[in-house]
Each structure stands twice: as C-alpha cells, then as structure tokens.
PDB file of C-alpha atoms in Angstrom:
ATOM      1  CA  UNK A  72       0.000   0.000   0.000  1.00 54.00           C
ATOM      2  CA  UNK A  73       0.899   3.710  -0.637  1.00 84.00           C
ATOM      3  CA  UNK A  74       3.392   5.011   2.043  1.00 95.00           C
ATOM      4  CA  UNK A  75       3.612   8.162   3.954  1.00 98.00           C
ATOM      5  CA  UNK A  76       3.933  10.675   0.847  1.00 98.00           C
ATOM      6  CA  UNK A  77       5.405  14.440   1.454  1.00 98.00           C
ATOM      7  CA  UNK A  78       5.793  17.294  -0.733  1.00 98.00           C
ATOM      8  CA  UNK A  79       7.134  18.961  -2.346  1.00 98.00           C
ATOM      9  CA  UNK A  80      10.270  16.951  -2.059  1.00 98.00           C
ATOM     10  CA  UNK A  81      12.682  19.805  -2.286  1.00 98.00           C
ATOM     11  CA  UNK A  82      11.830  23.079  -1.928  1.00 98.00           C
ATOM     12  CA  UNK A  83      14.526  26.726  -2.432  1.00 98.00           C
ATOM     13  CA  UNK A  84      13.217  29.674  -0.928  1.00 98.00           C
ATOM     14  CA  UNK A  85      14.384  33.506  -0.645  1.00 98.00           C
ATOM     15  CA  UNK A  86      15.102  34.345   3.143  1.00 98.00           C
ATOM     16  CA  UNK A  87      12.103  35.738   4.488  1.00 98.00           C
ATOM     17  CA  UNK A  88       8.996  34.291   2.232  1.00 98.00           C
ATOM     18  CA  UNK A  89       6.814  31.932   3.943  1.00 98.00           C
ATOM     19  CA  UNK A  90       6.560  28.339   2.773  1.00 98.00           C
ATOM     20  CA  UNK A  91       3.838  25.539   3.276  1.00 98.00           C
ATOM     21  CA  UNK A  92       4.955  21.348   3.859  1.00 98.00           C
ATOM     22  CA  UNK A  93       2.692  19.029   3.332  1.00 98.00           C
ATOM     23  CA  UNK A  94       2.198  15.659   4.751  1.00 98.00           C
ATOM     24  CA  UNK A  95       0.163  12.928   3.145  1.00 98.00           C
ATOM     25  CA  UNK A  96      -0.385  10.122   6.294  1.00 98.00           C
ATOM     26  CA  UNK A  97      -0.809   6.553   5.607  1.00 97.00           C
ATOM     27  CA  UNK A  98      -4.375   6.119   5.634  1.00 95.00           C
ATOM     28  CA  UNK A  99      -5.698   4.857   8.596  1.00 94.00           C
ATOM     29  CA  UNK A 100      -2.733   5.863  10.592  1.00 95.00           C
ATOM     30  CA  UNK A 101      -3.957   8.330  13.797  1.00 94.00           C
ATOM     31  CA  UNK A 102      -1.037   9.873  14.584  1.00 94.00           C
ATOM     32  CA  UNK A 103       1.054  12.428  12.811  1.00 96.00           C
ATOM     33  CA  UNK A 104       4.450  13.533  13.674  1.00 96.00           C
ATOM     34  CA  UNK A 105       6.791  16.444  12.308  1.00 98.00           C
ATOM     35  CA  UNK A 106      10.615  16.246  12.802  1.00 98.00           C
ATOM     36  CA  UNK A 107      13.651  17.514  11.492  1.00 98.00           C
ATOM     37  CA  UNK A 108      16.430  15.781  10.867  1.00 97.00           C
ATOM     38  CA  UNK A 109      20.234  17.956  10.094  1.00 94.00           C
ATOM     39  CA  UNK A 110      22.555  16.161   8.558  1.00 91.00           C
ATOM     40  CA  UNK A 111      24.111  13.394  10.654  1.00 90.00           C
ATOM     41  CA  UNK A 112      21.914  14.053  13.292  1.00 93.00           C
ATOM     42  CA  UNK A 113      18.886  12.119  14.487  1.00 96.00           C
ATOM     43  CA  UNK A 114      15.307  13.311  13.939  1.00 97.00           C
ATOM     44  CA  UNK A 115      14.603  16.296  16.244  1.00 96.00           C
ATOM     45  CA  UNK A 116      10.951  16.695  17.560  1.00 95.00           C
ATOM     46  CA  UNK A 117       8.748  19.003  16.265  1.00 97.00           C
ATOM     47  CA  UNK A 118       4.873  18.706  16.701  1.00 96.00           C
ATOM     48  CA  UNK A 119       2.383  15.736  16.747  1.00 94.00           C
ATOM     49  CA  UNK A 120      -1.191  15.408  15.973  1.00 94.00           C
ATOM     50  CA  UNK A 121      -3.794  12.377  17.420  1.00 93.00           C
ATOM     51  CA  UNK A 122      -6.665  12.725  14.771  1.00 95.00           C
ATOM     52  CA  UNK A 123      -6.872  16.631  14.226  1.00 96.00           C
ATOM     53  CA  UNK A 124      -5.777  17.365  17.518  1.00 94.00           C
ATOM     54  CA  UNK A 125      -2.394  19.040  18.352  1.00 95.00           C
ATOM     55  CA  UNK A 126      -0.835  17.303  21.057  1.00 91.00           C
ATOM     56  CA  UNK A 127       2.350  18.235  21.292  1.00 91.00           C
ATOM     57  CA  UNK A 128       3.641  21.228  19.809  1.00 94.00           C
ATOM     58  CA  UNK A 129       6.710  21.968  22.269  1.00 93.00           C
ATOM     59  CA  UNK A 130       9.219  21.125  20.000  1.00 95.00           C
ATOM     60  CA  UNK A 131       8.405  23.698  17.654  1.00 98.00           C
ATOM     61  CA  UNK A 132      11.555  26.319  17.555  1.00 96.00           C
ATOM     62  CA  UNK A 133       9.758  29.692  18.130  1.00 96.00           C
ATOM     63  CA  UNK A 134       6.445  31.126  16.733  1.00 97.00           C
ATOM     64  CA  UNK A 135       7.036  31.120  12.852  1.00 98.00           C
ATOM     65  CA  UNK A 136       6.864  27.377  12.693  1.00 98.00           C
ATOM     66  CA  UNK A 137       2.706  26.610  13.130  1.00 98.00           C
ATOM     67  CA  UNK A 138       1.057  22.898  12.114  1.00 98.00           C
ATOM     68  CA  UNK A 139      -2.260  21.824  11.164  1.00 98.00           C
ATOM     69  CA  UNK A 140      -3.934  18.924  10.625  1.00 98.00           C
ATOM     70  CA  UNK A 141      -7.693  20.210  10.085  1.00 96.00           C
ATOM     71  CA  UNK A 142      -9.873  16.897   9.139  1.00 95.00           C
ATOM     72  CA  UNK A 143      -7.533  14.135  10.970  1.00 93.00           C
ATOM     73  CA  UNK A 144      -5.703  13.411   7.763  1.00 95.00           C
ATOM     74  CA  UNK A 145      -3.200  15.448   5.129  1.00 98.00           C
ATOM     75  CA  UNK A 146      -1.119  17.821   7.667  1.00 98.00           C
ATOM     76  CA  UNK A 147       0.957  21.172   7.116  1.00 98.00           C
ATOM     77  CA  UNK A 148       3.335  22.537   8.560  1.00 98.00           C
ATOM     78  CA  UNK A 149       3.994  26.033   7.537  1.00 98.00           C
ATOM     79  CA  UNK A 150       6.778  28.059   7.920  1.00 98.00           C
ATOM     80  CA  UNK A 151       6.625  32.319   8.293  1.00 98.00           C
ATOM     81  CA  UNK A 152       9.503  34.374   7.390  1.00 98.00           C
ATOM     82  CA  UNK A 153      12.382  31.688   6.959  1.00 98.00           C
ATOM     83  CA  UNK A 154      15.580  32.645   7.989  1.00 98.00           C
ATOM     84  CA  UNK A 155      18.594  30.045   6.571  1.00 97.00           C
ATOM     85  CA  UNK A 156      19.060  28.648   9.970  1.00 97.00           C
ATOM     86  CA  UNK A 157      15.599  26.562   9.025  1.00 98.00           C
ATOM     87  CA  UNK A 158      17.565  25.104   6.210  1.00 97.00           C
ATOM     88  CA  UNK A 159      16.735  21.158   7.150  1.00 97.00           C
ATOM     89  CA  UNK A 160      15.168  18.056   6.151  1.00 98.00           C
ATOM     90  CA  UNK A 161      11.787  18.178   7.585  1.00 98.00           C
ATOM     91  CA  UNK A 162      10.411  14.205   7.975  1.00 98.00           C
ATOM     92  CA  UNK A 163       6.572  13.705   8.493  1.00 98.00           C
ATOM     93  CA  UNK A 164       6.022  10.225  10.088  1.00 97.00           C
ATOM     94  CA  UNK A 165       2.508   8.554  10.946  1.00 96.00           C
ATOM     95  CA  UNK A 166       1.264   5.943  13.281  1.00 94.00           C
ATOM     96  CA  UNK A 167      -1.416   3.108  13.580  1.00 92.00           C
ATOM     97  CA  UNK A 168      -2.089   4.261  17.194  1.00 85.00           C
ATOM     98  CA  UNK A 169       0.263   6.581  19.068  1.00 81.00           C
ATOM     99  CA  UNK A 170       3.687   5.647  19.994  1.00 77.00           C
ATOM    100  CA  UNK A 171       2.520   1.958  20.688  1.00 80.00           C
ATOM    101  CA  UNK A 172       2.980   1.438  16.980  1.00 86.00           C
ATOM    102  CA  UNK A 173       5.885   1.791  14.650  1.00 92.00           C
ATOM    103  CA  UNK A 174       6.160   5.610  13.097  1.00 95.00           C
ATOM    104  CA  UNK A 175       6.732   5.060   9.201  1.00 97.00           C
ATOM    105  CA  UNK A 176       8.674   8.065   7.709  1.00 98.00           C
ATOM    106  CA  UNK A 177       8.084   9.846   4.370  1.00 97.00           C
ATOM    107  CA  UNK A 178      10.735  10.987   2.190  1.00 97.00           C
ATOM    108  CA  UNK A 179      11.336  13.974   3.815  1.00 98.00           C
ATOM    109  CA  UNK A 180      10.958  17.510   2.290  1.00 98.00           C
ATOM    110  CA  UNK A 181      14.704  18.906   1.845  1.00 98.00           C
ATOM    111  CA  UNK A 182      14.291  23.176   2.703  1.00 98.00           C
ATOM    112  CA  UNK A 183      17.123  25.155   1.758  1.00 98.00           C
ATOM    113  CA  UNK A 184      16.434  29.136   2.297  1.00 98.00           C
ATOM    114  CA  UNK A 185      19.129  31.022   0.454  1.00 97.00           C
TER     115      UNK A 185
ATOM    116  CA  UNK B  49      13.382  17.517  29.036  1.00 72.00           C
ATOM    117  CA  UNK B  50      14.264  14.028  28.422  1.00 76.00           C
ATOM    118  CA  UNK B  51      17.682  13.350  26.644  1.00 88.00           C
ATOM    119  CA  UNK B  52      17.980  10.406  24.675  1.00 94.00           C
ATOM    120  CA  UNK B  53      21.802   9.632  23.857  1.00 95.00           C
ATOM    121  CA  UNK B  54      24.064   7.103  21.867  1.00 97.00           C
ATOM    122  CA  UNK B  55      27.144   5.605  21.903  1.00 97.00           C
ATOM    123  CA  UNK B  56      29.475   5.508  19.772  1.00 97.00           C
ATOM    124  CA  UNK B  57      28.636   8.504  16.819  1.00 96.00           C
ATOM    125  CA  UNK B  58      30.570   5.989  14.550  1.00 96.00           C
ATOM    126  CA  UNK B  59      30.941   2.363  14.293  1.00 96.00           C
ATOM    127  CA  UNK B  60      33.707   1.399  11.958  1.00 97.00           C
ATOM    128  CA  UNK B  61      33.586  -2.359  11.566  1.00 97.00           C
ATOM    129  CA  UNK B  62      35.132  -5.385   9.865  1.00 97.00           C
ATOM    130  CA  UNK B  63      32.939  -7.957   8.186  1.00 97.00           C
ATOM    131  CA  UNK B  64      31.930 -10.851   9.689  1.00 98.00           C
ATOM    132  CA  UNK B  65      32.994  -8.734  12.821  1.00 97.00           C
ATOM    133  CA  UNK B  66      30.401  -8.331  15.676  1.00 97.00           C
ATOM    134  CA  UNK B  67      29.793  -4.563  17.411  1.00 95.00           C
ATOM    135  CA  UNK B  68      27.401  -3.421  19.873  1.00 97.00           C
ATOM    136  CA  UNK B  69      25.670   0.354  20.271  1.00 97.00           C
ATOM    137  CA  UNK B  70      23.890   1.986  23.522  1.00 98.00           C
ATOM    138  CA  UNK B  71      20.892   4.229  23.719  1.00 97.00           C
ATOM    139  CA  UNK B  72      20.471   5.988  27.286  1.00 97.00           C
ATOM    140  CA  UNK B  73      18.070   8.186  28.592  1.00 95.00           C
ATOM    141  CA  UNK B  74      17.824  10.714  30.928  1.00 91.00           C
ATOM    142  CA  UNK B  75      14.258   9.572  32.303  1.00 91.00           C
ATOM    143  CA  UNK B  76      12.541   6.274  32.493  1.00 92.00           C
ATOM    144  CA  UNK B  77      11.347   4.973  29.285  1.00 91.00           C
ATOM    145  CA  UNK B  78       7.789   3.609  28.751  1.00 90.00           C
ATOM    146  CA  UNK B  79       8.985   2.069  25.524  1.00 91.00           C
ATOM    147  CA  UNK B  80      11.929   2.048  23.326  1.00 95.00           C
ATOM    148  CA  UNK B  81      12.078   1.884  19.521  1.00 96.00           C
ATOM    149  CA  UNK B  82      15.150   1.044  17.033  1.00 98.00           C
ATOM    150  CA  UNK B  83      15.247   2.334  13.201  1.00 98.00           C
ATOM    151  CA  UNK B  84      17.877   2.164  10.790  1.00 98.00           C
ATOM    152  CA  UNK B  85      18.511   4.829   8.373  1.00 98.00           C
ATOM    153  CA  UNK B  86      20.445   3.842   5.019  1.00 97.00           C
ATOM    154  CA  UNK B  87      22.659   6.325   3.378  1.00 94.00           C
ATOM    155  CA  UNK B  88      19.835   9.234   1.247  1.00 94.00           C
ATOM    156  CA  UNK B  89      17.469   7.369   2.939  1.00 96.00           C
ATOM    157  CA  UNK B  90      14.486   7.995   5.591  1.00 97.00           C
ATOM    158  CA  UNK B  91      14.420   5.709   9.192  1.00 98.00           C
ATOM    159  CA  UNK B  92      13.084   2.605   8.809  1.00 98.00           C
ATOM    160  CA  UNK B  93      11.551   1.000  12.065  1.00 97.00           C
ATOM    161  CA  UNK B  94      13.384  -2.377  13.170  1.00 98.00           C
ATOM    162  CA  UNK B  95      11.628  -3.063  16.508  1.00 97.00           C
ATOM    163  CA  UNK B  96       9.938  -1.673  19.680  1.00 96.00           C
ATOM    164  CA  UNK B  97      10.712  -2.769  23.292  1.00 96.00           C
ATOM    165  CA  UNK B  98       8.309  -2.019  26.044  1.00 94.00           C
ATOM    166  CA  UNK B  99       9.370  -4.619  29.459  1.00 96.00           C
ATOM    167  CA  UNK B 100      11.936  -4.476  31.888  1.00 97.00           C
ATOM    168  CA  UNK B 101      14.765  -6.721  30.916  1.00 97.00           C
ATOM    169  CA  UNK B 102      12.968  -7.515  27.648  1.00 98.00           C
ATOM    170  CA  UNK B 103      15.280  -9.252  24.691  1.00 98.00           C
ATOM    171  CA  UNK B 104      14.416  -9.535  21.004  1.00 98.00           C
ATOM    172  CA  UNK B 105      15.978 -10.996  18.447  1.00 98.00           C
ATOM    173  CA  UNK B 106      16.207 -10.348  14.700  1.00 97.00           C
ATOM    174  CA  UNK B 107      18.504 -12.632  13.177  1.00 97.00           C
ATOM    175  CA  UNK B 108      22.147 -11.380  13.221  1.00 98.00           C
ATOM    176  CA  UNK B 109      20.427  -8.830  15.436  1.00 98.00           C
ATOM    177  CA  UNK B 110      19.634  -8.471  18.998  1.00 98.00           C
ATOM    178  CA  UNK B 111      18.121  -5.998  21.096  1.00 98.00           C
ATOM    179  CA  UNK B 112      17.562  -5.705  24.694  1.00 98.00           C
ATOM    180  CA  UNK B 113      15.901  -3.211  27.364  1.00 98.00           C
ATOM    181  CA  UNK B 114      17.469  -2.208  30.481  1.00 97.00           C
ATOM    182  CA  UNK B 115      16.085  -3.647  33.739  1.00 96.00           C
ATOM    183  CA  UNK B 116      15.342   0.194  34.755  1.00 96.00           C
ATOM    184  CA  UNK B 117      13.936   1.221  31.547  1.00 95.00           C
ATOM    185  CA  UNK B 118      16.408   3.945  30.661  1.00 95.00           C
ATOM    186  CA  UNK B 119      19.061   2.171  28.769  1.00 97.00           C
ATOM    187  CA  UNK B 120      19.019   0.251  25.707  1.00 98.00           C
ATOM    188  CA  UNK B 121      21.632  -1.682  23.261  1.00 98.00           C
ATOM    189  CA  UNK B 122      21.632  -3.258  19.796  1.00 98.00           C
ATOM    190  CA  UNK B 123      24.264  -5.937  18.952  1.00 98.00           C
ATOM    191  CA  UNK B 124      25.220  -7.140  15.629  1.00 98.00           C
ATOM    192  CA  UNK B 125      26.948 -10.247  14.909  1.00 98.00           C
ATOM    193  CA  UNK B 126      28.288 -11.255  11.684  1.00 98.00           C
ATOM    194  CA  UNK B 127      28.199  -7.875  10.787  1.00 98.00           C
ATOM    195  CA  UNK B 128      28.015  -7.748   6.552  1.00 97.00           C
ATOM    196  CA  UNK B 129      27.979  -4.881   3.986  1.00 96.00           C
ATOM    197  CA  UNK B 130      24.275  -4.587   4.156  1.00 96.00           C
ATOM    198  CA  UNK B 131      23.930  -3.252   7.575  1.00 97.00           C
ATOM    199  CA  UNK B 132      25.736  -0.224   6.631  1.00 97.00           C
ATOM    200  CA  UNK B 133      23.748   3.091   7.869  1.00 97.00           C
ATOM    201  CA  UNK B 134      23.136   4.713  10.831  1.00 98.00           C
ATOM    202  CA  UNK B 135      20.922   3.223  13.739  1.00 98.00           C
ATOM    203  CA  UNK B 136      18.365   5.483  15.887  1.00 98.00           C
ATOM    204  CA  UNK B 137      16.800   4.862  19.108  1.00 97.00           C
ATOM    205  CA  UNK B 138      13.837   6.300  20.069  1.00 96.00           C
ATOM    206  CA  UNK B 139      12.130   6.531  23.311  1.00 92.00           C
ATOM    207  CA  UNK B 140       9.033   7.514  24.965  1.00 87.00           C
ATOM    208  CA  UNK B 141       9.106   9.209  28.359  1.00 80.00           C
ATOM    209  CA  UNK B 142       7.122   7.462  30.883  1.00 70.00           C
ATOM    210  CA  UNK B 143       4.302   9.406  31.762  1.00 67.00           C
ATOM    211  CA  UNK B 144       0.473   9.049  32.346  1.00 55.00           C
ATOM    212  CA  UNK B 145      -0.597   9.699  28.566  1.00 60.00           C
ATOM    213  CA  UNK B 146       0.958   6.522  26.227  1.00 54.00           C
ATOM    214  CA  UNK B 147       0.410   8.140  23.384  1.00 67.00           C
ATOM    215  CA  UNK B 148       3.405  10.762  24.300  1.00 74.00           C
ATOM    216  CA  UNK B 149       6.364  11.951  21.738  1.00 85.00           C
ATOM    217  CA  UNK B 150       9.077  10.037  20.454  1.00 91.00           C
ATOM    218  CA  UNK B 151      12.632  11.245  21.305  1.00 93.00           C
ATOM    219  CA  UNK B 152      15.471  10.256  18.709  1.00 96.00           C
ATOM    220  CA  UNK B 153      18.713   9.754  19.749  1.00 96.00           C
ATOM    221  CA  UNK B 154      21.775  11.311  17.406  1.00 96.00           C
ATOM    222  CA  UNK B 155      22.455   8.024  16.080  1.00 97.00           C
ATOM    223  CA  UNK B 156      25.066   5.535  15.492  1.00 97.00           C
ATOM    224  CA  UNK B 157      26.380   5.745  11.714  1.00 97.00           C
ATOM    225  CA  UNK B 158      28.177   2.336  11.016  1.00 97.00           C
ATOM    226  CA  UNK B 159      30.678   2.024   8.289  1.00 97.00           C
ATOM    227  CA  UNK B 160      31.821  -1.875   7.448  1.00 96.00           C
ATOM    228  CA  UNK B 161      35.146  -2.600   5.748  1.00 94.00           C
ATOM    229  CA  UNK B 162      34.529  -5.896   3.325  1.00 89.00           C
TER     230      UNK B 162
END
C-alpha cells in the first residue's frame, strides 16, 4: 500500500517568504508527527497530531513554525519568514495508534532558504 | 526535558565482525524503539521494546531493554555490507498519557570494511 507521501520533495526559498509542507499520512494511521532531521543528526521533535488534535507542539523552535492537521488526515506545517538557519530536512512520520505502533517516515521535504 | 543519547557517533567495523551500540536516557522509558537509516534514505523501524529486561531478536540482530527502563543496546553479529547506515533509538518518556512523543537519539552511523 501507498506510504507516507510528502511534498514537495525539495523546496529553495528567498530568506524571508513563507513556505507551506505538506504531509500525506498513511491512511488509517492516527497519529502524525513532524521532525527535522540535520545532517548526521537524528530526527529532532517538532509537533504531533492524534486525529486533528495538536498534542504536542513543544518542540516547535519559536512562533514562525505553526502545524495543522484540520480533518484528521493530510497535515501542514507552515513556515513564516524563513531565515537560513531553518535550512533542514523536515520528515513527516505517521502511526497506527500513538507511539505503541511503529512511526513510518516519508521521504522527507529537503528546505534550503538562500 | 528528556535526553535520549548514543554511543558511539561511529561504528567502523570489519565484516563478519560483531559490534554493539547503547541508547540511554535521561528519564525512564515507557517504551523504546530502534530504526535504521540507510545512506539518502528515511528511518526505517526495526523493533519496539516495552518490558523491563525484555530481549528480542532479529537474526544477526539483537536488542535488549534495560532492567530500569532507561538504557538500551543493539548488537550485531556477523556484521556484513548490508547493515551499513546509521541506527536510531527512540524513546518515549514514561508518563500518564501513552500516546506521548518520540525522542530520537543522534544516532550511530556504522561504516563496514569488506
């Protein structure tokens, strides 16, 4: 069956314009996570959703990164003003049931703000 | 916050030898997960532990959870080109809710010499 899907897969943006992620869960799956993952480190924390409801948002870094997931399903996470430190793979994972169940990663979304 | 850390960063390794990684955390764990992340790729889930002393086994692979719930290791035996990549744990703070966050360790990248 069809896997956790993300896009777009790579996205270059101008220091300062907003830009949108999106998350495409395995259906079925209840839980939604964001991380982000620099390169050689392991995925850092972000957000996570159960259904449409925002759990967890304490790993977000400050208040330009915001996440939605408005009917339980496809999920955003959007972020304002982007500064080049947010430069990062950004993984969206999903889960049968909470962390009782394996998280299955997408691809990833690779964000590079020049 | 709860700190999840590994040891070694880097795991250089001669085939057919065997090596061993840790995964400790700062808190008690109510469950601890293992991925493995190939080179361009996204973490793939290996297996979850959830008791006290548990010990799983997958093939050249073992895996076993501290008696107090914070530590964790992985062995490999045998080791052959193929497990080249880096492996996470993951860990979920014990706390009332079991549906909590999942906190990745930085990983242990493993390089094997044929």
């Amino acid at each position: 069956g069809a896997g956790v899907s993300q896009s777009p897969r790579y996205k270059v943006t101008k220091r300062g314009q907003d830009v949108a992620l999106r998350c495409d869960p395995i259906s079925g799956h209840v839980s939604l996570y964001w991380y982000r993952q620099a390169l050689g480190q392991g995925p850092e924390f972000l957000t996570y959703f159960n259904y449409e409801a925002q759990q967890d948002k304490s790993g977000l870094p400050n208040d330009r990164f915001s996440a939605e997931r408005p009917e339980g399903s496809i999920s955003t996470l959007t972020i304002q003003r982007t500064e080049q430190r947010d430069s990062a793979m950004y993984r969206c994972a999903s889960s049968y049931r909470g962390t009782d169940s394996p998280l299955h990663f997408g691809n990833g979304t690779r964000l590079t703000v020049t | 916050g709860q700190q999840v850390m590994q040891i070694p960063q880097y795991q250089h390794v001669q085939e057919g030898e065997d090596f061993t990684t840790y995964c400790n955390s700062s808190t008690t764990l109510s469950n601890i997960q293992w991925y493995k992340q190939r080179p361009g790729g996204h973490p793939v889930f290996l297996i979850q532990l959830v008791k006290s002393g548990e010990v799983k086994k997958q093939k050249r692979l073992t895996f076993q959870f501290g008696e107090a719930k914070k530590n964790s290791s992985l062995h490999i035996t045998a080791t052959q080109t193929t497990d080249v990549g880096t492996y996470f744990c993951a860990g979920q703070e014990k706390t009332t809710d079991s549906w909590g966050k999942l906190q990745f360790g930085a990983g242990t990248q493993v390089v094997v010499t044929p």
